[in-house]
XYZ file of N, CA and C in Angstrom:
441
model
N 0.811 -1.173 0.000
C 0.000 0.000 0.000
C 0.861 1.244 0.000
N 1.827 1.177 -0.637
C 2.630 2.373 -0.771
C 2.212 3.075 -2.034
N 2.367 4.280 -2.047
C 2.005 5.036 -3.230
C 1.434 6.378 -2.824
N 0.848 6.998 -3.804
C 0.345 8.342 -3.598
C -0.822 8.412 -2.634
N -1.741 7.452 -2.634
C -2.945 7.505 -1.818
C -2.774 6.936 -0.441
N -1.587 6.455 -0.072
C -1.396 5.851 1.240
C -1.498 6.908 2.329
N -2.187 6.596 3.415
C -2.304 7.506 4.541
C -3.516 8.433 4.440
N -4.125 8.564 3.331
C -5.320 9.395 3.165
C -6.557 8.507 3.158
N -7.625 9.018 3.720
C -8.875 8.262 3.640
C -9.643 8.748 2.421
N -10.334 7.869 1.824
C -11.114 8.222 0.631
C -12.376 8.961 1.055
N -12.689 10.051 0.393
C -13.895 10.829 0.688
C -15.074 10.202 -0.021
N -16.153 10.061 0.734
C -17.388 9.540 0.150
C -18.142 10.725 -0.422
N -18.480 10.701 -1.683
C -19.183 11.850 -2.269
C -20.616 11.942 -1.725
N -21.105 13.194 -1.527
C -22.472 13.422 -1.074
C -23.424 13.111 -2.223
N -24.612 12.666 -1.859
C -25.610 12.465 -2.921
C -25.922 13.805 -3.583
N -26.308 13.786 -4.837
C -26.611 15.040 -5.534
C -27.743 15.795 -4.842
N -27.606 17.114 -4.725
C -28.645 17.961 -4.155
C -28.552 18.150 -2.659
N -27.576 17.533 -1.982
C -27.461 17.708 -0.534
C -26.293 18.625 -0.224
N -26.502 19.440 0.811
C -25.443 20.335 1.282
C -25.451 20.332 2.788
N -24.440 20.925 3.379
C -24.416 21.037 4.841
C -25.549 21.936 5.313
N -25.882 22.943 4.538
C -26.968 23.852 4.893
C -28.290 23.084 4.974
N -28.574 22.237 4.005
C -29.805 21.452 4.000
C -29.842 20.516 5.205
N -28.707 19.928 5.549
C -28.641 19.041 6.709
C -28.941 19.841 7.982
N -28.361 21.042 8.098
C -28.603 21.898 9.265
C -30.075 22.272 9.376
N -30.702 22.638 8.266
C -32.127 22.992 8.280
C -32.963 21.789 8.726
N -32.639 20.605 8.260
C -33.367 19.400 8.654
C -33.258 19.123 10.148
N -32.071 19.274 10.699
C -31.871 19.042 12.132
C -32.617 20.114 12.940
N -32.537 21.378 12.494
C -33.238 22.456 13.192
C -34.746 22.220 13.170
N -35.292 21.788 12.052
C -36.719 21.503 11.944
C -37.118 20.358 12.873
N -36.292 19.327 12.917
C -36.558 18.199 13.815
C -36.576 18.664 15.269
N -35.608 19.489 15.668
C -35.554 19.984 17.039
C -36.756 20.867 17.360
N -37.191 21.680 16.402
C -38.357 22.531 16.604
C -39.620 21.691 16.815
N -39.809 20.676 16.018
C -40.975 19.793 16.167
C -40.913 19.052 17.500
N -39.720 18.592 17.889
C -39.569 17.894 19.167
C -39.909 18.836 20.324
N -39.447 20.090 20.260
C -39.745 21.062 21.309
C -41.247 21.346 21.378
N -41.879 21.561 20.221
C -43.315 21.853 20.198
C -44.114 20.684 20.770
N -43.731 19.477 20.436
C -44.420 18.294 20.955
C -44.256 18.189 22.465
N -43.045 18.357 22.930
C -42.783 18.282 24.371
C -43.520 19.389 25.110
N -43.520 20.588 24.572
C -44.215 21.713 25.187
C -45.721 21.454 25.250
N -46.295 20.909 24.200
C -47.726 20.605 24.165
C -48.090 19.542 25.196
N -47.259 18.544 25.315
C -47.561 17.453 26.248
C -47.404 17.855 27.707
N -46.540 18.829 27.988
C -46.288 19.187 29.385
C -46.986 20.463 29.834
N -47.682 21.149 28.950
C -48.365 22.392 29.308
C -49.770 22.102 29.797
N -50.150 22.766 30.896
C -51.503 22.636 31.392
C -52.417 23.469 30.512
N -53.462 22.855 29.982
C -54.363 23.547 29.066
C -55.488 24.211 29.847
N -55.809 25.427 29.460
C -56.860 26.184 30.136
C -58.120 26.192 29.282
N -58.562 25.023 28.899
C -59.758 24.954 28.066
C -61.006 24.965 28.937
N -62.120 25.268 28.339
C -63.377 25.327 29.069
C -63.899 23.922 29.326
N -64.260 23.670 30.547
C -64.803 22.360 30.904
C -66.215 22.474 31.450
N -66.735 23.663 31.465
C -68.072 23.856 31.984
C -68.059 24.092 33.477
N -69.241 24.170 34.035
C -69.394 24.421 35.465
C -69.169 23.106 36.205
N -68.310 23.109 37.221
C -68.085 21.873 37.980
C -69.369 21.399 38.656
N -69.464 20.102 38.842
C -70.629 19.531 39.520
C -70.773 20.149 40.911
N -71.998 20.324 41.343
C -72.324 20.881 42.651
C -71.922 22.348 42.809
N -71.738 23.060 41.693
C -71.468 24.501 41.732
C -72.600 25.210 41.004
N -73.007 26.359 41.504
C -74.075 27.087 40.799
C -73.554 27.685 39.487
N -74.469 27.857 38.571
C -74.141 28.481 37.305
C -73.796 29.943 37.550
N -72.674 30.442 37.018
C -72.350 31.857 37.224
C -73.442 32.746 36.626
N -73.806 33.820 37.300
C -74.883 34.673 36.791
C -74.452 35.447 35.550
N -75.388 35.587 34.611
C -75.166 36.455 33.462
C -76.501 36.837 32.861
N -76.494 37.960 32.180
C -77.669 38.443 31.457
C -77.179 38.926 30.092
N -77.899 38.542 29.036
C -77.519 38.925 27.671
C -78.757 39.386 26.906
N -78.566 40.259 25.910
C -79.709 40.647 25.077
C -80.213 39.444 24.272
N -81.517 39.326 24.143
C -82.066 38.270 23.294
C -81.726 38.572 21.841
N -81.545 37.524 21.063
C -81.123 37.679 19.670
C -82.105 38.512 18.858
N -83.393 38.378 19.120
C -84.391 39.097 18.329
C -84.800 40.436 18.939
N -84.119 40.842 20.005
C -84.444 42.137 20.609
C -83.603 43.234 19.963
N -83.959 44.467 20.260
C -83.196 45.601 19.736
C -82.107 46.055 20.708
N -81.895 45.310 21.800
C -80.841 45.661 22.755
C -79.472 45.397 22.147
N -78.525 46.234 22.470
C -77.147 46.088 22.014
C -76.237 45.961 23.228
N -75.146 45.259 23.069
C -74.177 45.183 24.156
C -73.730 43.768 24.433
N -72.730 43.672 25.294
C -72.168 42.380 25.666
C -72.880 41.826 26.890
N -72.516 40.614 27.242
C -73.102 39.966 28.414
C -72.734 40.721 29.684
N -73.674 40.792 30.599
C -73.437 41.330 31.927
C -73.146 40.131 32.820
N -71.949 40.089 33.396
C -71.555 38.986 34.272
C -71.206 39.483 35.671
N -71.648 40.695 35.995
C -71.328 41.292 37.295
C -72.024 40.541 38.425
N -71.351 40.450 39.542
C -71.944 39.849 40.743
C -72.237 40.902 41.796
N -71.760 42.136 41.571
C -72.053 43.258 42.467
C -72.048 44.546 41.641
N -72.402 45.650 42.262
C -72.490 46.939 41.560
C -71.129 47.423 41.066
N -71.162 48.108 39.936
C -70.015 48.825 39.372
C -68.747 47.985 39.215
N -68.852 46.896 38.512
C -67.669 46.124 38.148
C -67.316 46.539 36.715
N -66.222 47.265 36.514
C -65.926 47.898 35.231
C -66.021 47.002 33.999
N -65.468 45.814 34.026
C -65.490 44.955 32.844
C -66.593 43.910 32.875
N -67.411 43.927 33.912
C -68.451 42.914 34.053
C -69.850 43.481 33.855
N -70.092 44.689 34.340
C -71.402 45.312 34.201
C -71.644 46.328 35.303
N -72.561 47.269 35.080
C -72.815 48.318 36.069
C -73.627 47.852 37.272
N -74.396 46.788 37.126
C -75.178 46.252 38.240
C -75.163 44.728 38.156
N -75.493 44.042 39.230
C -75.432 42.574 39.210
C -76.290 41.981 38.089
N -75.753 40.976 37.445
C -76.433 40.346 36.307
C -77.814 39.827 36.687
N -77.977 39.301 37.875
C -79.279 38.762 38.287
C -80.351 39.841 38.408
N -79.933 41.111 38.517
C -80.890 42.217 38.606
C -81.315 42.739 37.239
N -80.654 42.314 36.179
C -80.977 42.786 34.827
C -82.061 41.871 34.261
N -83.277 42.374 34.204
C -84.406 41.552 33.763
C -85.264 42.330 32.787
N -86.068 41.614 32.056
C -86.973 42.254 31.123
C -87.300 41.320 29.974
N -88.285 41.683 29.160
C -88.710 40.802 28.061
C -87.687 40.687 26.933
N -86.679 41.564 26.914
C -85.679 41.522 25.848
C -84.338 40.959 26.330
N -84.352 40.359 27.539
C -83.120 39.894 28.173
C -83.215 38.410 28.511
N -82.143 37.678 28.242
C -82.006 36.308 28.750
C -81.201 36.412 30.033
N -81.842 36.110 31.154
C -81.212 36.180 32.456
C -81.174 34.771 33.030
N -79.980 34.228 33.210
C -79.855 32.848 33.663
C -80.375 32.674 35.082
N -80.309 33.714 35.902
C -80.852 33.637 37.267
C -82.368 33.444 37.216
N -83.010 34.178 36.330
C -84.456 34.090 36.178
C -84.855 32.704 35.662
N -84.073 32.152 34.737
C -84.353 30.788 34.252
C -84.236 29.774 35.390
N -83.180 29.877 36.178
C -82.928 28.912 37.250
C -83.992 28.977 38.342
N -84.641 30.133 38.511
C -85.717 30.254 39.503
C -86.903 29.369 39.147
N -87.064 29.070 37.862
C -88.192 28.249 37.403
C -87.890 26.756 37.385
N -86.633 26.371 37.617
C -86.290 24.953 37.626
C -84.946 24.700 36.975
N -84.634 23.412 36.719
C -83.353 23.058 36.095
C -83.202 23.738 34.728
N -81.944 24.001 34.348
C -81.658 24.726 33.110
C -80.710 23.909 32.229
N -81.069 23.804 30.954
C -80.148 23.290 29.934
C -79.728 24.499 29.130
N -78.429 24.757 29.136
C -77.909 25.945 28.486
C -76.887 25.520 27.436
N -77.116 25.907 26.203
C -76.192 25.581 25.122
C -75.502 26.849 24.642
N -74.192 26.776 24.488
C -73.430 27.879 23.917
C -73.029 27.476 22.507
N -73.431 28.267 21.528
C -73.183 27.940 20.129
C -72.176 28.912 19.538
N -71.159 28.373 18.918
C -70.153 29.205 18.258
C -70.128 28.900 16.768
N -71.238 28.440 16.243
C -71.328 28.103 14.826
C -72.233 29.104 14.130
N -72.273 29.015 12.820
C -73.118 29.921 12.053
C -73.938 29.130 11.039
N -74.983 29.750 10.574
C -75.766 29.191 9.474
C -76.441 27.881 9.812
N -76.305 26.914 8.896
C -77.003 25.635 9.009
C -76.596 24.852 10.259
N -75.331 24.939 10.666
C -74.884 24.217 11.857
C -75.599 24.739 13.105
N -75.743 26.041 13.183
C -76.430 26.656 14.322
C -77.898 26.242 14.332
N -78.535 26.298 13.181
C -79.943 25.911 13.082
C -80.144 24.450 13.448
N -79.227 23.579 13.013
C -79.339 22.149 13.329
C -79.217 21.916 14.841
N -78.299 22.623 15.484
C -78.139 22.489 16.939
C -79.394 22.967 17.666
N -79.962 24.072 17.213
C -81.194 24.575 17.829
C -82.360 23.625 17.597
N -82.421 23.014 16.432
C -83.469 22.022 16.150
C -83.355 20.825 17.096
N -82.130 20.370 17.363
C -81.941 19.246 18.298
C -82.377 19.634 19.708
N -82.042 20.843 20.128
C -82.479 21.309 21.449
C -84.002 21.378 21.526
N -84.604 21.881 20.475
C -86.069 21.993 20.434
C -86.714 20.613 20.519
N -86.115 19.624 19.846
C -86.652 18.258 19.891
C -86.545 17.675 21.300
N -85.458 17.964 22.002
C -85.279 17.461 23.369
C -86.223 18.123 24.364
N -86.549 19.352 24.098
C -87.353 20.146 25.022
C -88.678 19.481 25.374
N -89.327 18.858 24.413
C -90.611 18.207 24.662
C -90.525 17.039 25.623
N -89.359 16.394 25.680
C -89.192 15.236 26.561
C -88.921 15.630 28.009
N -88.644 16.908 28.260
C -88.317 17.375 29.608
C -89.147 18.614 29.941
N -90.415 18.435 30.286
C -91.309 19.574 30.468
C -90.946 20.508 31.621
N -90.301 20.059 32.663
C -89.978 20.926 33.795
C -88.619 21.607 33.688
N -87.960 21.443 32.548
C -86.608 21.968 32.386
C -86.626 23.192 31.472
N -85.862 24.218 31.856
C -85.733 25.433 31.048
C -84.625 25.232 30.018
N -84.871 25.535 28.758
C -83.876 25.409 27.695
C -83.544 26.800 27.144
N -82.264 27.050 26.922
C -81.848 28.305 26.312
C -80.552 28.060 25.547
N -80.329 28.870 24.526
C -79.105 28.806 23.737
C -78.516 30.202 23.637
N -77.195 30.273 23.737
C -76.489 31.540 23.636
C -75.539 31.435 22.449
N -75.706 32.329 21.472
C -74.802 32.366 20.321
C -73.614 33.249 20.688
N -72.439 32.678 20.580
C -71.221 33.412 20.935
C -70.739 34.176 19.708
N -70.616 35.480 19.868
C -70.169 36.319 18.759
C -68.702 36.032 18.491
N -68.350 35.852 17.248
C -66.941 35.591 16.944
C -66.709 35.387 15.485
């Protein structure tokens, strides 16, 4: 093995189209996906789970969809809460208002929150209407979430 090539290792040629830059981008992408996956699995999610069992429904009052009232939901529990409402939600009553306190005074309440539009919303309301006949002592209401 004497000769010109002795002592040198032979270089393996890279496949066509590959560079060190492409390899670096691939490794960086892999690390980013691994981080996102790990972060998702270990982060506590603050999703809505509804009202816990044995807890009262939080008070709120909202304008009825077919009324001429404008404004956001009143969720105040006492007077003059700046981001909740000027007076307690349970005190806001009238023929143009859906008041959950007033519903609960008449018996159990089934409350649906809808964040859909068009046919999906109508289908959900139709299902609620169909259920309503089977539960005569229960109050049914739906709240469309603006978004």
